mmCIF file of C-alpha atoms in Angstrom:
data_model
loop_
_atom_site.group_PDB
_atom_site.id
_atom_site.type_symbol
_atom_site.label_atom_id
_atom_site.label_comp_id
_atom_site.label_asym_id
_atom_site.label_seq_id
_atom_site.Cartn_x
_atom_site.Cartn_y
_atom_site.Cartn_z
ATOM 1 C CA MET A 1 45.702 159.577 117.656
ATOM 2 C CA GLU A 2 43.105 160.114 114.960
ATOM 3 C CA ARG A 3 39.588 158.794 115.377
ATOM 4 C CA ASN A 4 37.650 157.499 112.423
ATOM 5 C CA GLY A 5 33.974 157.991 111.565
ATOM 6 C CA THR A 6 32.969 154.726 113.166
ATOM 7 C CA ASP A 7 34.311 155.881 116.550
ATOM 8 C CA ASN A 8 32.390 159.153 116.289
ATOM 9 C CA THR A 9 29.197 157.271 115.452
ATOM 10 C CA LEU A 10 29.639 155.029 118.471
ATOM 11 C CA ASP A 11 30.220 158.069 120.691
ATOM 12 C CA ASN A 12 27.033 159.670 119.393
ATOM 13 C CA LEU A 13 25.028 156.502 119.994
ATOM 14 C CA THR A 14 26.445 156.209 123.516
ATOM 15 C CA GLU A 15 25.522 159.809 124.315
ATOM 16 C CA ARG A 16 22.032 159.342 122.925
ATOM 17 C CA PHE A 17 21.555 156.164 124.929
ATOM 18 C CA GLN A 18 22.709 157.874 128.126
ATOM 19 C CA THR A 19 20.387 160.818 127.475
ATOM 20 C CA LEU A 20 17.405 158.527 126.903
ATOM 21 C CA ALA A 21 18.233 156.501 130.010
ATOM 22 C CA GLU A 22 18.414 159.680 132.118
ATOM 23 C CA ARG A 23 15.086 160.908 130.738
ATOM 24 C CA LYS A 24 13.431 157.570 131.472
ATOM 25 C CA LYS A 25 14.863 157.551 134.986
ATOM 26 C CA ALA A 26 13.550 161.072 135.578
ATOM 27 C CA LYS A 27 10.047 160.013 134.523
ATOM 28 C CA LEU A 28 9.895 157.011 136.834
ATOM 29 C CA LYS A 29 7.368 157.518 139.606
ATOM 30 C CA VAL A 30 8.842 157.070 143.053
ATOM 31 C CA VAL A 31 6.441 155.098 145.242
ATOM 32 C CA GLU A 32 6.900 156.053 148.866
ATOM 33 C CA PRO A 33 6.449 153.325 151.478
ATOM 34 C CA LEU A 34 2.991 153.230 153.024
ATOM 35 C CA LYS A 35 3.353 154.964 156.391
ATOM 36 C CA SER A 36 0.099 154.164 158.142
ATOM 37 C CA LEU A 37 -3.506 153.080 157.842
ATOM 38 C CA PRO A 38 -6.473 155.292 158.652
ATOM 39 C CA SER A 39 -7.870 154.900 162.152
ATOM 40 C CA TRP A 40 -11.488 154.272 163.083
ATOM 41 C CA PRO A 41 -13.546 153.363 166.179
ATOM 42 C CA THR A 42 -13.992 149.802 167.441
ATOM 43 C CA ALA A 43 -17.562 149.553 166.096
ATOM 44 C CA ILE A 44 -16.454 150.484 162.563
ATOM 45 C CA ARG A 45 -14.682 148.566 159.818
ATOM 46 C CA GLY A 46 -12.797 150.734 157.328
ATOM 47 C CA THR A 47 -12.910 149.336 153.789
ATOM 48 C CA PRO A 48 -11.488 150.648 150.478
ATOM 49 C CA ASN A 49 -14.175 151.831 148.067
ATOM 50 C CA ALA A 50 -12.701 149.654 145.317
ATOM 51 C CA CYS A 51 -13.757 146.601 147.361
ATOM 52 C CA LEU A 52 -17.294 147.928 147.796
ATOM 53 C CA ARG A 53 -18.017 149.310 144.336
ATOM 54 C CA SER A 54 -17.139 146.267 142.266
ATOM 55 C CA ALA A 55 -17.711 142.527 141.947
ATOM 56 C CA LEU A 56 -14.356 141.770 143.612
ATOM 57 C CA PHE A 57 -16.169 140.450 146.710
ATOM 58 C CA ALA A 58 -19.302 139.149 145.047
ATOM 59 C CA GLY A 59 -22.744 138.962 146.618
ATOM 60 C CA VAL A 60 -22.987 135.187 146.151
ATOM 61 C CA GLN A 61 -23.224 132.105 148.354
ATOM 62 C CA GLY A 62 -20.114 129.984 148.811
ATOM 63 C CA LYS A 63 -21.590 127.134 146.758
ATOM 64 C CA GLU A 64 -22.056 129.544 143.831
ATOM 65 C CA ARG A 65 -18.381 130.476 143.541
ATOM 66 C CA ILE A 66 -16.712 130.272 140.158
ATOM 67 C CA ALA A 67 -13.024 130.038 139.246
ATOM 68 C CA TYR A 68 -11.401 132.696 137.080
ATOM 69 C CA LYS A 69 -8.737 130.702 135.251
ATOM 70 C CA LYS A 70 -7.280 133.715 133.487
ATOM 71 C CA ARG A 71 -6.886 137.391 134.371
ATOM 72 C CA THR A 72 -10.485 138.616 134.077
ATOM 73 C CA LEU A 73 -11.987 142.113 134.096
ATOM 74 C CA LEU A 74 -14.697 142.242 136.770
ATOM 75 C CA ALA A 75 -17.642 144.622 136.859
ATOM 76 C CA SER A 76 -16.976 147.924 138.654
ATOM 77 C CA VAL A 77 -18.101 151.547 138.698
ATOM 78 C CA ASP A 78 -16.586 154.105 136.326
ATOM 79 C CA GLY A 79 -13.030 155.091 137.202
ATOM 80 C CA ILE A 80 -12.083 151.704 138.666
ATOM 81 C CA GLU A 81 -10.890 148.643 136.760
ATOM 82 C CA VAL A 82 -10.587 145.355 138.645
ATOM 83 C CA ARG A 83 -8.845 142.333 137.130
ATOM 84 C CA TYR A 84 -8.818 139.044 138.974
ATOM 85 C CA LEU A 85 -7.334 135.560 138.725
ATOM 86 C CA GLY A 86 -8.316 132.797 141.154
ATOM 87 C CA ILE A 87 -11.275 131.373 143.068
ATOM 88 C CA GLN A 88 -14.070 133.937 143.321
ATOM 89 C CA LEU A 89 -14.167 135.896 146.571
ATOM 90 C CA ASN A 90 -17.460 136.681 148.263
ATOM 91 C CA GLN A 91 -18.751 138.757 151.162
ATOM 92 C CA SER A 92 -17.653 136.253 153.806
ATOM 93 C CA ASP A 93 -14.076 136.616 152.539
ATOM 94 C CA LEU A 94 -14.462 140.384 152.795
ATOM 95 C CA ASP A 95 -15.539 139.925 156.427
ATOM 96 C CA VAL A 96 -12.280 138.091 157.161
ATOM 97 C CA TRP A 97 -10.087 140.650 155.390
ATOM 98 C CA MET A 98 -11.908 143.587 157.017
ATOM 99 C CA GLN A 99 -11.413 142.074 160.465
ATOM 100 C CA ILE A 100 -7.688 141.503 159.900
ATOM 101 C CA VAL A 101 -7.310 145.076 158.607
ATOM 102 C CA HIS A 102 -9.213 146.228 161.697
ATOM 103 C CA LEU A 103 -6.756 144.401 163.965
ATOM 104 C CA SER A 104 -3.833 145.918 162.028
ATOM 105 C CA ARG A 105 -5.060 149.508 161.868
ATOM 106 C CA GLN A 106 -2.994 150.803 164.794
ATOM 107 C CA GLN A 107 0.348 149.411 163.724
ATOM 108 C CA LEU A 108 2.748 150.189 160.908
ATOM 109 C CA PRO A 109 2.135 148.521 157.517
ATOM 110 C CA GLY A 110 4.520 145.642 156.913
ATOM 111 C CA PHE A 111 4.282 144.318 160.467
ATOM 112 C CA SER A 112 2.368 141.137 161.177
ATOM 113 C CA VAL A 113 -0.711 140.720 163.336
ATOM 114 C CA THR A 114 -1.399 137.622 165.448
ATOM 115 C CA PHE A 115 -4.757 136.137 166.396
ATOM 116 C CA SER A 116 -6.314 132.787 167.194
ATOM 117 C CA ALA A 117 -8.790 131.101 164.877
ATOM 118 C CA HIS A 118 -11.261 131.020 167.775
ATOM 119 C CA ALA A 119 -11.004 134.785 168.350
ATOM 120 C CA MET A 120 -11.468 135.498 164.650
ATOM 121 C CA LEU A 121 -14.528 133.264 164.384
ATOM 122 C CA MET A 122 -16.064 134.825 167.495
ATOM 123 C CA ALA A 123 -15.430 138.338 166.170
ATOM 124 C CA LEU A 124 -17.259 137.407 162.966
ATOM 125 C CA GLY A 125 -20.221 136.005 164.891
ATOM 126 C CA ARG A 126 -19.525 132.423 163.855
ATOM 127 C CA GLY A 127 -19.313 129.169 165.763
ATOM 128 C CA SER A 128 -15.991 127.619 166.759
ATOM 129 C CA GLY A 129 -16.521 124.018 165.673
ATOM 130 C CA LYS A 130 -14.360 122.050 163.274
ATOM 131 C CA SER A 131 -16.366 123.034 160.194
ATOM 132 C CA GLN A 132 -15.932 126.734 161.009
ATOM 133 C CA HIS A 133 -12.182 126.305 161.496
ATOM 134 C CA GLU A 134 -12.048 124.641 158.077
ATOM 135 C CA TRP A 135 -14.109 127.475 156.604
ATOM 136 C CA LEU A 136 -11.586 129.999 157.953
ATOM 137 C CA LYS A 137 -8.693 128.001 156.474
ATOM 138 C CA GLU A 138 -10.390 128.028 153.071
ATOM 139 C CA SER A 139 -11.088 131.759 153.241
ATOM 140 C CA MET A 140 -7.493 132.537 154.219
ATOM 141 C CA ALA A 141 -6.274 130.387 151.324
ATOM 142 C CA ARG A 142 -8.517 132.248 148.867
ATOM 143 C CA LEU A 143 -7.383 135.635 150.157
ATOM 144 C CA GLY A 144 -3.750 134.572 150.026
ATOM 145 C CA GLY A 145 -3.864 132.885 146.637
ATOM 146 C CA ALA A 146 -5.748 135.313 144.426
ATOM 147 C CA PHE A 147 -4.102 137.702 141.972
ATOM 148 C CA VAL A 148 -5.704 141.145 142.020
ATOM 149 C CA GLU A 149 -4.951 144.157 139.842
ATOM 150 C CA ILE A 150 -6.866 147.405 140.382
ATOM 151 C CA THR A 151 -6.455 150.495 138.203
ATOM 152 C CA PHE A 152 -7.789 153.950 139.087
ATOM 153 C CA GLN A 153 -8.731 156.454 136.378
ATOM 154 C CA GLY A 154 -6.497 154.614 133.906
ATOM 155 C CA ARG A 155 -3.320 155.814 135.645
ATOM 156 C CA ASP A 156 -2.290 153.977 138.840
ATOM 157 C CA ALA A 157 -2.466 150.176 138.809
ATOM 158 C CA PHE A 158 -2.074 148.191 142.037
ATOM 159 C CA GLY A 159 -1.242 144.522 141.468
ATOM 160 C CA GLU A 160 -0.554 141.880 144.085
ATOM 161 C CA LYS A 161 -0.545 138.122 144.592
ATOM 162 C CA GLY A 162 -3.032 137.884 147.409
ATOM 163 C CA PHE A 163 -4.479 140.188 150.034
ATOM 164 C CA LEU A 164 -2.294 138.643 152.718
ATOM 165 C CA ARG A 165 0.450 136.193 153.648
ATOM 166 C CA TYR A 166 0.126 133.986 156.698
ATOM 167 C CA TYR A 167 1.569 131.323 158.963
ATOM 168 C CA ARG A 168 -0.706 128.998 160.954
ATOM 169 C CA ASP A 169 0.283 126.883 163.956
ATOM 170 C CA GLU A 170 -1.720 123.670 163.580
ATOM 171 C CA LEU A 171 -1.403 122.853 167.292
ATOM 172 C CA THR A 172 -2.518 126.172 168.775
ATOM 173 C CA HIS A 173 -4.610 127.316 165.774
ATOM 174 C CA ARG A 174 -2.935 130.721 165.912
ATOM 175 C CA TYR A 175 -2.327 132.799 162.800
ATOM 176 C CA VAL A 176 0.460 135.255 162.067
ATOM 177 C CA VAL A 177 -0.669 137.437 159.167
ATOM 178 C CA GLU A 178 0.971 140.145 157.086
ATOM 179 C CA LEU A 179 -1.293 142.207 154.840
ATOM 180 C CA THR A 180 0.073 142.932 151.369
ATOM 181 C CA GLU A 181 0.986 146.578 150.853
ATOM 182 C CA SER A 182 -0.535 147.000 147.390
ATOM 183 C CA MET A 183 -3.964 146.048 148.693
ATOM 184 C CA LEU A 184 -3.585 148.351 151.705
ATOM 185 C CA ARG A 185 -2.755 151.180 149.299
ATOM 186 C CA LEU A 186 -6.331 150.963 148.079
ATOM 187 C CA PHE A 187 -7.195 153.050 151.151
ATOM 188 C CA GLU A 188 -5.325 155.959 149.544
ATOM 189 C CA GLU A 189 -7.922 156.060 146.765
ATOM 190 C CA GLY A 190 -10.874 156.415 149.142
ATOM 191 C CA TYR A 191 -12.482 154.293 151.822
ATOM 192 C CA THR A 192 -15.753 153.905 153.720
ATOM 193 C CA TYR A 193 -16.711 153.401 157.356
ATOM 194 C CA ILE A 194 -18.838 150.253 157.595
ATOM 195 C CA GLU A 195 -21.196 149.852 160.561
ATOM 196 C CA PHE A 196 -20.041 146.455 161.812
ATOM 197 C CA GLU A 197 -23.079 145.707 163.994
ATOM 198 C CA GLN A 198 -25.417 146.287 161.051
ATOM 199 C CA ARG A 199 -23.296 144.079 158.842
ATOM 200 C CA GLN A 200 -23.371 141.210 161.328
ATOM 201 C CA LYS A 201 -27.173 141.241 161.233
ATOM 202 C CA LEU A 202 -26.995 140.432 157.512
ATOM 203 C CA ARG A 203 -24.978 137.220 157.823
ATOM 204 C CA LYS A 204 -25.842 134.538 155.264
ATOM 205 C CA GLN A 205 -27.468 137.168 153.041
ATOM 206 C CA PRO A 206 -24.688 137.866 150.511
ATOM 207 C CA LEU A 207 -26.575 140.247 148.233
ATOM 208 C CA ALA A 208 -27.784 142.278 151.232
ATOM 209 C CA LEU A 209 -24.185 142.411 152.503
ATOM 210 C CA TRP A 210 -22.924 143.603 149.126
ATOM 211 C CA LEU A 211 -25.652 146.272 148.947
ATOM 212 C CA HIS A 212 -24.876 147.390 152.500
ATOM 213 C CA GLY A 213 -21.255 148.045 151.547
ATOM 214 C CA PHE A 214 -22.071 149.621 148.187
ATOM 215 C CA LEU A 215 -24.710 151.970 149.601
ATOM 216 C CA SER A 216 -22.521 152.852 152.597
ATOM 217 C CA SER A 217 -19.849 154.071 150.164
ATOM 218 C CA HIS A 218 -22.229 156.714 148.750
ATOM 219 C CA ALA A 219 -23.405 159.670 150.828
ATOM 220 C CA ALA A 220 -26.486 160.180 148.646
ATOM 221 C CA PRO A 221 -27.747 156.992 146.939
ATOM 222 C CA TYR A 222 -29.049 157.566 143.435
ATOM 223 C CA PRO A 223 -31.580 155.558 141.386
ATOM 224 C CA LEU A 224 -29.917 152.369 140.191
ATOM 225 C CA LYS A 225 -30.790 150.158 137.281
ATOM 226 C CA ILE A 226 -31.534 146.595 138.279
ATOM 227 C CA THR A 227 -29.156 145.390 135.566
ATOM 228 C CA THR A 228 -26.386 147.567 137.036
ATOM 229 C CA ILE A 229 -26.780 146.052 140.510
ATOM 230 C CA HIS A 230 -26.894 142.576 138.967
ATOM 231 C CA ARG A 231 -23.608 143.247 137.170
ATOM 232 C CA LEU A 232 -21.719 145.047 139.948
ATOM 233 C CA SER A 233 -22.680 142.538 142.644
ATOM 234 C CA GLY A 234 -21.386 139.592 140.617
ATOM 235 C CA SER A 235 -24.732 137.854 141.118
ATOM 236 C CA SER A 236 -25.168 134.277 139.939
ATOM 237 C CA ALA A 237 -28.855 134.837 139.079
ATOM 238 C CA LYS A 238 -29.464 133.656 135.517
ATOM 239 C CA THR A 239 -32.512 135.831 134.812
ATOM 240 C CA LEU A 240 -33.441 139.387 135.762
ATOM 241 C CA ARG A 241 -36.724 138.095 137.153
ATOM 242 C CA ASP A 242 -34.850 135.839 139.569
ATOM 243 C CA PHE A 243 -32.426 138.632 140.432
ATOM 244 C CA LYS A 244 -35.214 141.152 141.088
ATOM 245 C CA TYR A 245 -36.748 138.675 143.554
ATOM 246 C CA ARG A 246 -33.387 138.319 145.340
ATOM 247 C CA LEU A 247 -32.866 142.081 145.240
ATOM 248 C CA CYS A 248 -36.256 142.748 146.826
ATOM 249 C CA LYS A 249 -35.448 140.365 149.704
ATOM 250 C CA ALA A 250 -32.025 141.987 150.181
ATOM 251 C CA LEU A 251 -33.494 145.497 150.261
ATOM 252 C CA ASP A 252 -36.157 144.353 152.734
ATOM 253 C CA ALA A 253 -33.346 143.111 154.978
ATOM 254 C CA LEU A 254 -31.641 146.529 154.807
ATOM 255 C CA VAL A 255 -34.889 148.239 155.781
ATOM 256 C CA GLY A 256 -35.238 145.756 158.641
ATOM 257 C CA ILE A 257 -31.893 146.720 160.203
ATOM 258 C CA GLY A 258 -32.422 150.448 159.699
ATOM 259 C CA THR A 259 -29.917 151.035 156.896
ATOM 260 C CA LEU A 260 -32.685 152.065 154.500
ATOM 261 C CA ALA A 261 -35.833 154.043 155.182
ATOM 262 C CA SER A 262 -37.604 152.727 152.090
ATOM 263 C CA PHE A 263 -37.200 151.641 148.474
ATOM 264 C CA GLU A 264 -39.379 151.304 145.412
ATOM 265 C CA PHE A 265 -39.052 149.776 141.969
ATOM 266 C CA VAL A 266 -39.825 152.123 139.081
ATOM 267 C CA ASP A 267 -39.681 150.400 135.697
ATOM 268 C CA ASP A 268 -36.147 148.990 135.425
ATOM 269 C CA THR A 269 -34.671 150.990 138.332
ATOM 270 C CA VAL A 270 -34.817 150.956 142.114
ATOM 271 C CA LYS A 271 -35.096 154.188 144.099
ATOM 272 C CA ILE A 272 -33.642 154.125 147.582
ATOM 273 C CA LYS A 273 -34.211 156.397 150.560
ATOM 274 C CA ARG A 274 -31.860 156.219 153.485
ATOM 275 C CA GLN A 275 -30.819 158.202 156.513
ATOM 276 C CA PRO A 276 -27.156 159.214 156.043
ATOM 277 C CA THR A 277 -24.650 158.640 158.818
ATOM 278 C CA PRO A 278 -23.369 161.758 160.674
ATOM 279 C CA SER A 279 -20.170 161.842 158.579
ATOM 280 C CA GLN A 280 -22.140 161.475 155.347
ATOM 281 C CA GLN A 281 -24.513 164.256 156.474
ATOM 282 C CA ARG A 282 -21.555 166.604 157.021
ATOM 283 C CA PHE A 283 -20.258 165.745 153.548
ATOM 284 C CA LEU A 284 -23.642 166.475 151.983
ATOM 285 C CA GLU A 285 -23.870 169.831 153.769
ATOM 286 C CA THR A 286 -20.513 170.943 152.340
ATOM 287 C CA LYS A 287 -21.392 170.030 148.750
ATOM 288 C CA PRO A 288 -22.355 172.980 146.511
ATOM 289 C CA HIS A 289 -26.011 172.940 145.467
#
């Protein structure tokens, strides 16, 4: 049976389509399941650098929160892009997420962790009254309801609806929580050991908490512009004069707990001197001079 030109054209188009489909399939990046989380000692809280080097968990009081009603690019260091939709998260929300990650660190990703509201509040150094239980409910709702998209070096983007999913028993006040895998994958792009005891001493000082995390994520702190800290911390201060006052108090608090040895303001920058942790000291010793 003879075939006309139309049939040949269709065959050619089919072959071309199949070739293109095979090429596209070959280029697709296979994402392997996350096998495990890093491990760290009881006194440490491991935290992805993307959470510490951006305004994702802002250094603001709860009453200063704002709502991002559309997908918004937040301030971050070079190489990281953070887009966010939802009620602004702050350092107290980071405390909750860090503690849940801490409880989950010795089990496989994808499995749930169970804890009581009382145990969580005690671990965070909070009271266990009704208002604190309500605070925890609100924080869990914020962490579960936000949309977060983080891109590294313009190549890999991690997007997820929420940092976690949870069930709460209203009679026993117990939570069953599953951490979302995309947010746990942030550990693959670098993470920091946070000294938990130091962090607890900074409660109710959101800018000091943000600085503690940011500075902990750098082995050798470098001079920082005041405007840069204002931007990266997500501060609500309306003027640089107001922010510099807040910054000075926050840095004083870090000196008080031994995180910093000293600091000084030079023109529009702040110079910081600190004693690196043992792991940071080893890193510095291996760096080429």
